[in-house]
Amino acid sequence: MNIRFIQATEQDQAYLLSLRQHTMVEHLEREGLFYSAEQHLLRLQQDYSCAHIIWLDHKKVGLLKFSCQEGQLDIKQIQLEPRYQGQGLGRKILQHLLVNTAHKKAVLSVLKHNPALKLYLAMGFKTVGDDQYEFHMQKMSTDLGENIE
């Protein structure tokens, strides 16, 4: 299995908008957040310079937005096409990212009722705060050996 992250371009926006709508709407609405198509597009365009298409072998399978600054890996978004969810691919993608970036701490936020929360907890991310809609989580690089395989 060959996982690659390729920088997203403007030509990828239609794919990524469709992906966002197919993967996020139910989770957002469960939290009471109802976004218009324009609001989804604005969210997609936020931090677009950090957006990468996730490739599995020779197929697009999702989006990963991340940045690594001053030793901190900031995982901004991860979205997998529904047909690739629930098969352990999210774990493999995160493992690949964690192992192949130089960081002291990885951080992310997840909607409180998103099933991905279980994955992050199983991978050793710890909840360090929350707001009305999301848990804020982190994993120290010293924890990298935990829960990787």
Tab-separated table of N, CA and C in Angstrom:
chain	number	residue	atom	x	y	z
A	1	MET	N	0.848	-1.175	0.000
A	1	MET	CA	0.000	0.000	0.000
A	1	MET	C	0.895	1.241	0.000
A	2	ASN	N	0.729	2.081	-0.987
A	2	ASN	CA	1.533	3.285	-1.134
A	2	ASN	C	0.656	4.506	-0.858
A	3	ILE	N	0.933	5.192	0.258
A	3	ILE	CA	0.199	6.407	0.626
A	3	ILE	C	1.068	7.605	0.292
A	4	ARG	N	0.484	8.566	-0.416
A	4	ARG	CA	1.190	9.802	-0.750
A	4	ARG	C	0.279	10.983	-0.475
A	5	PHE	N	0.880	12.116	-0.131
A	5	PHE	CA	0.159	13.372	0.047
A	5	PHE	C	0.669	14.334	-1.013
A	6	ILE	N	-0.215	14.740	-1.919
A	6	ILE	CA	0.155	15.639	-3.013
A	6	ILE	C	-0.547	16.976	-2.799
A	7	GLN	N	0.225	18.059	-2.847
A	7	GLN	CA	-0.325	19.405	-2.642
A	7	GLN	C	-1.543	19.627	-3.550
A	8	ALA	N	-2.633	20.102	-2.958
A	8	ALA	CA	-3.850	20.388	-3.731
A	8	ALA	C	-3.651	21.645	-4.570
A	9	THR	N	-4.274	21.649	-5.739
A	9	THR	CA	-4.245	22.807	-6.629
A	9	THR	C	-5.664	23.342	-6.775
A	10	GLU	N	-5.801	24.456	-7.470
A	10	GLU	CA	-7.141	25.013	-7.706
A	10	GLU	C	-8.035	24.023	-8.446
A	11	GLN	N	-7.447	23.216	-9.330
A	11	GLN	CA	-8.228	22.241	-10.086
A	11	GLN	C	-8.827	21.162	-9.191
A	12	ASP	N	-8.325	21.020	-7.976
A	12	ASP	CA	-8.841	20.009	-7.047
A	12	ASP	C	-10.039	20.502	-6.234
A	13	GLN	N	-10.371	21.772	-6.325
A	13	GLN	CA	-11.415	22.321	-5.451
A	13	GLN	C	-12.772	21.662	-5.640
A	14	ALA	N	-13.168	21.348	-6.854
A	14	ALA	CA	-14.477	20.709	-7.074
A	14	ALA	C	-14.520	19.339	-6.398
A	15	TYR	N	-13.452	18.568	-6.570
A	15	TYR	CA	-13.369	17.257	-5.912
A	15	TYR	C	-13.433	17.418	-4.400
A	16	LEU	N	-12.653	18.361	-3.859
A	16	LEU	CA	-12.575	18.530	-2.415
A	16	LEU	C	-13.868	19.072	-1.821
A	17	LEU	N	-14.575	19.924	-2.565
A	17	LEU	CA	-15.864	20.418	-2.087
A	17	LEU	C	-16.874	19.274	-2.025
A	18	SER	N	-16.917	18.467	-3.052
A	18	SER	CA	-17.807	17.304	-3.059
A	18	SER	C	-17.452	16.351	-1.916
A	19	LEU	N	-16.164	16.110	-1.717
A	19	LEU	CA	-15.708	15.249	-0.629
A	19	LEU	C	-16.159	15.801	0.717
A	20	ARG	N	-15.977	17.093	0.921
A	20	ARG	CA	-16.383	17.724	2.187
A	20	ARG	C	-17.877	17.538	2.426
A	21	GLN	N	-18.671	17.776	1.410
A	21	GLN	CA	-20.120	17.666	1.580
A	21	GLN	C	-20.542	16.221	1.851
A	22	HIS	N	-19.868	15.259	1.257
A	22	HIS	CA	-20.222	13.852	1.471
A	22	HIS	C	-19.715	13.304	2.800
A	23	THR	N	-18.692	13.946	3.374
A	23	THR	CA	-18.113	13.393	4.595
A	23	THR	C	-18.431	14.196	5.844
A	24	MET	N	-18.742	15.474	5.717
A	24	MET	CA	-18.866	16.317	6.903
A	24	MET	C	-20.290	16.735	7.259
A	25	VAL	N	-21.186	16.779	6.290
A	25	VAL	CA	-22.512	17.338	6.550
A	25	VAL	C	-23.212	16.629	7.709
A	26	GLU	N	-23.223	15.302	7.711
A	26	GLU	CA	-23.941	14.597	8.784
A	26	GLU	C	-23.338	14.893	10.152
A	27	HIS	N	-22.010	14.994	10.240
A	27	HIS	CA	-21.358	15.270	11.527
A	27	HIS	C	-21.633	16.703	11.976
A	28	LEU	N	-21.571	17.642	11.038
A	28	LEU	CA	-21.853	19.033	11.364
A	28	LEU	C	-23.303	19.206	11.808
A	29	GLU	N	-24.220	18.600	11.072
A	29	GLU	CA	-25.639	18.745	11.415
A	29	GLU	C	-25.951	18.085	12.754
A	30	ARG	N	-25.255	17.008	13.088
A	30	ARG	CA	-25.432	16.368	14.394
A	30	ARG	C	-25.060	17.333	15.516
A	31	GLU	N	-24.126	18.249	15.228
A	31	GLU	CA	-23.716	19.259	16.206
A	31	GLU	C	-24.603	20.496	16.162
A	32	GLY	N	-25.581	20.506	15.213
A	32	GLY	CA	-26.456	21.666	15.082
A	32	GLY	C	-25.896	22.740	14.162
A	33	LEU	N	-24.928	22.383	13.350
A	33	LEU	CA	-24.310	23.315	12.412
A	33	LEU	C	-24.790	23.009	10.999
A	34	PHE	N	-25.484	23.945	10.404
A	34	PHE	CA	-26.049	23.763	9.068
A	34	PHE	C	-25.404	24.786	8.142
A	35	TYR	N	-24.492	24.313	7.277
A	35	TYR	CA	-23.714	25.183	6.413
A	35	TYR	C	-24.307	25.209	5.006
A	36	SER	N	-24.250	26.383	4.396
A	36	SER	CA	-24.624	26.522	2.990
A	36	SER	C	-23.459	26.033	2.131
A	37	ALA	N	-23.710	25.880	0.843
A	37	ALA	CA	-22.647	25.481	-0.086
A	37	ALA	C	-21.515	26.513	-0.055
A	38	GLU	N	-21.869	27.795	0.060
A	38	GLU	CA	-20.857	28.849	0.112
A	38	GLU	C	-20.006	28.731	1.387
A	39	GLN	N	-20.631	28.395	2.502
A	39	GLN	CA	-19.884	28.236	3.750
A	39	GLN	C	-18.933	27.036	3.679
A	40	HIS	N	-19.383	25.961	3.031
A	40	HIS	CA	-18.489	24.810	2.848
A	40	HIS	C	-17.297	25.201	1.977
A	41	LEU	N	-17.540	25.964	0.937
A	41	LEU	CA	-16.450	26.397	0.061
A	41	LEU	C	-15.464	27.283	0.819
A	42	LEU	N	-15.966	28.202	1.625
A	42	LEU	CA	-15.083	29.060	2.419
A	42	LEU	C	-14.236	28.230	3.380
A	43	ARG	N	-14.836	27.221	4.003
A	43	ARG	CA	-14.091	26.358	4.926
A	43	ARG	C	-13.021	25.571	4.167
A	44	LEU	N	-13.371	25.105	2.980
A	44	LEU	CA	-12.409	24.390	2.144
A	44	LEU	C	-11.225	25.292	1.797
A	45	GLN	N	-11.506	26.537	1.470
A	45	GLN	CA	-10.457	27.461	1.043
A	45	GLN	C	-9.585	27.946	2.206
A	46	GLN	N	-10.091	27.818	3.435
A	46	GLN	CA	-9.309	28.202	4.603
A	46	GLN	C	-8.083	27.289	4.705
A	47	ASP	N	-6.918	27.875	4.855
A	47	ASP	CA	-5.655	27.125	4.948
A	47	ASP	C	-5.441	26.217	3.732
A	48	TYR	N	-5.877	26.666	2.554
A	48	TYR	CA	-5.778	25.816	1.358
A	48	TYR	C	-4.319	25.504	1.008
A	49	SER	N	-3.412	26.360	1.405
A	49	SER	CA	-1.992	26.090	1.133
A	49	SER	C	-1.498	24.858	1.897
A	50	CYS	N	-2.266	24.413	2.893
A	50	CYS	CA	-1.918	23.222	3.685
A	50	CYS	C	-2.649	21.974	3.185
A	51	ALA	N	-3.464	22.128	2.144
A	51	ALA	CA	-4.315	21.030	1.666
A	51	ALA	C	-3.531	20.077	0.769
A	52	HIS	N	-3.679	18.796	1.067
A	52	HIS	CA	-3.034	17.743	0.280
A	52	HIS	C	-4.073	16.689	-0.086
A	53	ILE	N	-4.015	16.252	-1.325
A	53	ILE	CA	-4.846	15.128	-1.749
A	53	ILE	C	-4.158	13.860	-1.235
A	54	ILE	N	-4.930	12.988	-0.629
A	54	ILE	CA	-4.407	11.699	-0.176
A	54	ILE	C	-4.561	10.726	-1.340
A	55	TRP	N	-3.449	10.139	-1.732
A	55	TRP	CA	-3.436	9.134	-2.788
A	55	TRP	C	-3.107	7.782	-2.172
A	56	LEU	N	-3.882	6.807	-2.492
A	56	LEU	CA	-3.616	5.423	-2.112
A	56	LEU	C	-3.333	4.687	-3.404
A	57	ASP	N	-2.091	4.237	-3.537
A	57	ASP	CA	-1.628	3.666	-4.800
A	57	ASP	C	-1.875	4.700	-5.891
A	58	HIS	N	-2.811	4.484	-6.804
A	58	HIS	CA	-3.031	5.449	-7.892
A	58	HIS	C	-4.426	6.044	-7.851
A	59	LYS	N	-5.042	6.081	-6.647
A	59	LYS	CA	-6.403	6.601	-6.514
A	59	LYS	C	-6.457	7.720	-5.486
A	60	LYS	N	-7.241	8.765	-5.801
A	60	LYS	CA	-7.537	9.795	-4.806
A	60	LYS	C	-8.497	9.183	-3.798
A	61	VAL	N	-8.176	9.349	-2.513
A	61	VAL	CA	-9.070	8.790	-1.492
A	61	VAL	C	-9.497	9.821	-0.451
A	62	GLY	N	-8.928	11.044	-0.514
A	62	GLY	CA	-9.343	12.021	0.481
A	62	GLY	C	-8.479	13.255	0.535
A	63	LEU	N	-8.664	13.986	1.628
A	63	LEU	CA	-7.989	15.254	1.889
A	63	LEU	C	-7.294	15.189	3.236
A	64	LEU	N	-6.109	15.771	3.297
A	64	LEU	CA	-5.398	15.958	4.555
A	64	LEU	C	-4.828	17.368	4.531
A	65	LYS	N	-5.281	18.200	5.484
A	65	LYS	CA	-4.708	19.534	5.651
A	65	LYS	C	-3.834	19.493	6.886
A	66	PHE	N	-2.579	19.873	6.713
A	66	PHE	CA	-1.668	19.906	7.852
A	66	PHE	C	-0.555	20.911	7.619
A	67	SER	N	0.021	21.354	8.722
A	67	SER	CA	1.210	22.186	8.665
A	67	SER	C	2.123	21.766	9.813
A	68	CYS	N	3.393	22.040	9.655
A	68	CYS	CA	4.362	21.718	10.695
A	68	CYS	C	5.231	22.957	10.888
A	69	GLN	N	5.049	23.612	12.027
A	69	GLN	CA	5.799	24.829	12.318
A	69	GLN	C	6.309	24.776	13.744
A	70	GLU	N	7.555	25.184	13.921
A	70	GLU	CA	8.173	25.267	15.243
A	70	GLU	C	7.992	23.979	16.042
A	71	GLY	N	8.131	22.845	15.359
A	71	GLY	CA	8.054	21.555	16.032
A	71	GLY	C	6.660	21.068	16.350
A	72	GLN	N	5.637	21.775	15.877
A	72	GLN	CA	4.260	21.344	16.114
A	72	GLN	C	3.585	20.967	14.800
A	73	LEU	N	3.070	19.755	14.751
A	73	LEU	CA	2.296	19.275	13.615
A	73	LEU	C	0.839	19.620	13.887
A	74	ASP	N	0.248	20.436	13.039
A	74	ASP	CA	-1.144	20.854	13.185
A	74	ASP	C	-1.964	20.147	12.111
A	75	ILE	N	-2.746	19.158	12.534
A	75	ILE	CA	-3.610	18.422	11.613
A	75	ILE	C	-4.933	19.171	11.579
A	76	LYS	N	-5.182	19.865	10.478
A	76	LYS	CA	-6.322	20.764	10.376
A	76	LYS	C	-7.585	20.052	9.914
A	77	GLN	N	-7.454	19.112	9.003
A	77	GLN	CA	-8.608	18.361	8.501
A	77	GLN	C	-8.125	17.048	7.909
A	78	ILE	N	-8.933	16.041	8.085
A	78	ILE	CA	-8.734	14.790	7.362
A	78	ILE	C	-10.114	14.313	6.959
A	79	GLN	N	-10.250	14.009	5.689
A	79	GLN	CA	-11.522	13.519	5.164
A	79	GLN	C	-11.232	12.400	4.177
A	80	LEU	N	-11.861	11.265	4.396
A	80	LEU	CA	-11.729	10.128	3.491
A	80	LEU	C	-13.043	9.892	2.782
A	81	GLU	N	-12.951	9.528	1.527
A	81	GLU	CA	-14.162	9.167	0.799
A	81	GLU	C	-14.877	8.060	1.569
A	82	PRO	N	-16.208	8.132	1.633
A	82	PRO	CA	-16.961	7.160	2.433
A	82	PRO	C	-16.622	5.702	2.132
A	83	ARG	N	-16.341	5.363	0.878
A	83	ARG	CA	-16.056	3.957	0.553
A	83	ARG	C	-14.733	3.460	1.131
A	84	TYR	N	-13.880	4.395	1.619
A	84	TYR	CA	-12.605	4.005	2.216
A	84	TYR	C	-12.617	4.108	3.743
A	85	GLN	N	-13.733	4.512	4.304
A	85	GLN	CA	-13.824	4.652	5.755
A	85	GLN	C	-14.084	3.297	6.401
A	86	GLY	N	-13.687	3.182	7.659
A	86	GLY	CA	-13.962	1.970	8.424
A	86	GLY	C	-13.105	0.766	8.051
A	87	GLN	N	-11.996	0.996	7.340
A	87	GLN	CA	-11.123	-0.097	6.903
A	87	GLN	C	-9.704	0.031	7.455
A	88	GLY	N	-9.493	0.959	8.389
A	88	GLY	CA	-8.169	1.156	8.953
A	88	GLY	C	-7.283	2.106	8.172
A	89	LEU	N	-7.805	2.677	7.093
A	89	LEU	CA	-6.995	3.561	6.274
A	89	LEU	C	-6.687	4.870	7.000
A	90	GLY	N	-7.637	5.405	7.750
A	90	GLY	CA	-7.398	6.636	8.506
A	90	GLY	C	-6.238	6.471	9.463
A	91	ARG	N	-6.175	5.333	10.136
A	91	ARG	CA	-5.070	5.032	11.048
A	91	ARG	C	-3.750	4.986	10.286
A	92	LYS	N	-3.732	4.325	9.136
A	92	LYS	CA	-2.493	4.215	8.357
A	92	LYS	C	-2.029	5.578	7.855
A	93	ILE	N	-2.972	6.416	7.454
A	93	ILE	CA	-2.636	7.762	6.981
A	93	ILE	C	-2.036	8.576	8.117
A	94	LEU	N	-2.670	8.546	9.278
A	94	LEU	CA	-2.148	9.300	10.419
A	94	LEU	C	-0.791	8.760	10.870
A	95	GLN	N	-0.622	7.447	10.872
A	95	GLN	CA	0.671	6.852	11.230
A	95	GLN	C	1.752	7.348	10.273
A	96	HIS	N	1.440	7.322	8.986
A	96	HIS	CA	2.385	7.778	7.963
A	96	HIS	C	2.774	9.237	8.222
A	97	LEU	N	1.798	10.077	8.496
A	97	LEU	CA	2.050	11.487	8.743
A	97	LEU	C	2.878	11.681	10.016
A	98	LEU	N	2.501	11.001	11.088
A	98	LEU	CA	3.208	11.159	12.357
A	98	LEU	C	4.658	10.691	12.273
A	99	VAL	N	4.887	9.613	11.582
A	99	VAL	CA	6.238	9.060	11.486
A	99	VAL	C	7.119	9.892	10.547
A	100	ASN	N	6.518	10.510	9.542
A	100	ASN	CA	7.302	11.184	8.505
A	100	ASN	C	7.359	12.700	8.633
A	101	THR	N	6.998	13.243	9.782
A	101	THR	CA	7.144	14.679	10.017
A	101	THR	C	7.982	14.877	11.272
A	102	ALA	N	8.786	15.921	11.247
A	102	ALA	CA	9.613	16.242	12.414
A	102	ALA	C	8.794	17.157	13.324
A	103	HIS	N	8.359	16.632	14.446
A	103	HIS	CA	7.549	17.424	15.369
A	103	HIS	C	7.733	16.929	16.793
A	104	LYS	N	7.481	17.810	17.718
A	104	LYS	CA	7.504	17.453	19.136
A	104	LYS	C	6.096	17.171	19.640
A	105	LYS	N	5.112	17.794	18.966
A	105	LYS	CA	3.732	17.658	19.397
A	105	LYS	C	2.836	17.705	18.160
A	106	ALA	N	1.821	16.855	18.140
A	106	ALA	CA	0.809	16.883	17.081
A	106	ALA	C	-0.503	17.313	17.724
A	107	VAL	N	-1.230	18.215	17.056
A	107	VAL	CA	-2.503	18.698	17.574
A	107	VAL	C	-3.575	18.572	16.504
A	108	LEU	N	-4.808	18.404	16.966
A	108	LEU	CA	-5.960	18.366	16.069
A	108	LEU	C	-7.210	18.680	16.871
A	109	SER	N	-8.291	18.969	16.172
A	109	SER	CA	-9.611	19.140	16.775
A	109	SER	C	-10.566	18.213	16.058
A	110	VAL	N	-11.556	17.717	16.801
A	110	VAL	CA	-12.531	16.797	16.218
A	110	VAL	C	-13.904	17.134	16.783
A	111	LEU	N	-14.909	17.093	15.915
A	111	LEU	CA	-16.278	17.301	16.378
A	111	LEU	C	-16.607	16.271	17.453
A	112	LYS	N	-17.325	16.696	18.466
A	112	LYS	CA	-17.559	15.846	19.635
A	112	LYS	C	-18.257	14.531	19.317
A	113	HIS	N	-19.079	14.503	18.287
A	113	HIS	CA	-19.812	13.279	17.966
A	113	HIS	C	-19.323	12.603	16.694
A	114	ASN	N	-18.132	12.971	16.249
A	114	ASN	CA	-17.558	12.362	15.051
A	114	ASN	C	-16.938	11.015	15.444
A	115	PRO	N	-17.275	9.943	14.732
A	115	PRO	CA	-16.693	8.633	15.048
A	115	PRO	C	-15.157	8.612	14.998
A	116	ALA	N	-14.527	9.558	14.303
A	116	ALA	CA	-13.062	9.612	14.240
A	116	ALA	C	-12.444	9.841	15.614
A	117	LEU	N	-13.221	10.343	16.560
A	117	LEU	CA	-12.714	10.547	17.917
A	117	LEU	C	-12.146	9.247	18.481
A	118	LYS	N	-12.813	8.127	18.240
A	118	LYS	CA	-12.339	6.829	18.733
A	118	LYS	C	-10.962	6.507	18.167
A	119	LEU	N	-10.757	6.799	16.898
A	119	LEU	CA	-9.461	6.551	16.258
A	119	LEU	C	-8.375	7.376	16.929
A	120	TYR	N	-8.622	8.667	17.124
A	120	TYR	CA	-7.607	9.541	17.707
A	120	TYR	C	-7.245	9.090	19.122
A	121	LEU	N	-8.249	8.713	19.905
A	121	LEU	CA	-7.986	8.223	21.263
A	121	LEU	C	-7.177	6.927	21.220
A	122	ALA	N	-7.546	6.024	20.310
A	122	ALA	CA	-6.836	4.749	20.192
A	122	ALA	C	-5.387	4.949	19.756
A	123	MET	N	-5.110	6.038	19.034
A	123	MET	CA	-3.751	6.316	18.579
A	123	MET	C	-2.940	7.094	19.605
A	124	GLY	N	-3.528	7.364	20.756
A	124	GLY	CA	-2.778	8.014	21.820
A	124	GLY	C	-2.949	9.512	21.920
A	125	PHE	N	-3.846	10.101	21.146
A	125	PHE	CA	-4.127	11.523	21.310
A	125	PHE	C	-4.895	11.708	22.617
A	126	LYS	N	-4.589	12.776	23.309
A	126	LYS	CA	-5.235	13.088	24.581
A	126	LYS	C	-6.047	14.371	24.422
A	127	THR	N	-7.213	14.413	25.042
A	127	THR	CA	-8.029	15.624	25.030
A	127	THR	C	-7.406	16.639	25.979
A	128	VAL	N	-7.137	17.840	25.464
A	128	VAL	CA	-6.528	18.889	26.278
A	128	VAL	C	-7.452	20.088	26.453
A	129	GLY	N	-8.620	20.039	25.836
A	129	GLY	CA	-9.593	21.124	25.964
A	129	GLY	C	-10.768	20.855	25.048
A	130	ASP	N	-11.748	21.727	25.127
A	130	ASP	CA	-12.896	21.610	24.239
A	130	ASP	C	-13.598	22.949	24.143
A	131	ASP	N	-14.495	23.027	23.182
A	131	ASP	CA	-15.383	24.175	23.061
A	131	ASP	C	-16.781	23.616	22.828
A	132	GLN	N	-17.681	24.421	22.375
A	132	GLN	CA	-19.067	23.974	22.225
A	132	GLN	C	-19.200	22.775	21.293
A	133	TYR	N	-18.376	22.715	20.247
A	133	TYR	CA	-18.542	21.700	19.213
A	133	TYR	C	-17.424	20.670	19.122
A	134	GLU	N	-16.219	21.009	19.583
A	134	GLU	CA	-15.064	20.162	19.310
A	134	GLU	C	-14.244	19.851	20.568
A	135	PHE	N	-13.544	18.716	20.480
A	135	PHE	CA	-12.496	18.402	21.430
A	135	PHE	C	-11.175	18.819	20.791
A	136	HIS	N	-10.278	19.384	21.586
A	136	HIS	CA	-8.942	19.751	21.133
A	136	HIS	C	-8.000	18.703	21.716
A	137	MET	N	-7.192	18.112	20.847
A	137	MET	CA	-6.389	16.955	21.242
A	137	MET	C	-4.931	17.163	20.875
A	138	GLN	N	-4.071	16.439	21.571
A	138	GLN	CA	-2.649	16.482	21.234
A	138	GLN	C	-2.000	15.139	21.513
A	139	LYS	N	-0.872	14.942	20.864
A	139	LYS	CA	-0.032	13.757	21.051
A	139	LYS	C	1.402	14.228	20.992
A	140	MET	N	2.163	13.900	22.016
A	140	MET	CA	3.571	14.278	22.057
A	140	MET	C	4.385	13.272	21.240
A	141	SER	N	5.472	13.727	20.623
A	141	SER	CA	6.287	12.826	19.819
A	141	SER	C	6.916	11.735	20.677
A	142	THR	N	7.073	11.979	21.963
A	142	THR	CA	7.608	10.942	22.848
A	142	THR	C	6.638	9.769	22.957
A	143	ASP	N	5.372	9.997	22.566
A	143	ASP	CA	4.357	8.949	22.567
A	143	ASP	C	4.293	8.226	21.226
A	144	LEU	N	5.174	8.574	20.289
A	144	LEU	CA	5.090	8.006	18.947
A	144	LEU	C	5.123	6.493	18.939
A	145	GLY	N	5.853	5.895	19.817
A	145	GLY	CA	5.937	4.439	19.824
A	145	GLY	C	4.642	3.779	20.266
A	146	GLU	N	3.785	4.516	20.947
A	146	GLU	CA	2.531	3.941	21.436
A	146	GLU	C	1.515	3.831	20.310
A	147	ASN	N	0.847	2.737	20.257
A	147	ASN	CA	-0.327	2.560	19.396
A	147	ASN	C	-0.055	2.789	17.915
A	148	ILE	N	1.173	2.638	17.470
A	148	ILE	CA	1.457	2.881	16.053
A	148	ILE	C	0.994	1.720	15.186
A	149	GLU	N	1.271	0.501	15.574
A	149	GLU	CA	0.872	-0.628	14.712
A	149	GLU	C	-0.369	-1.293	15.219
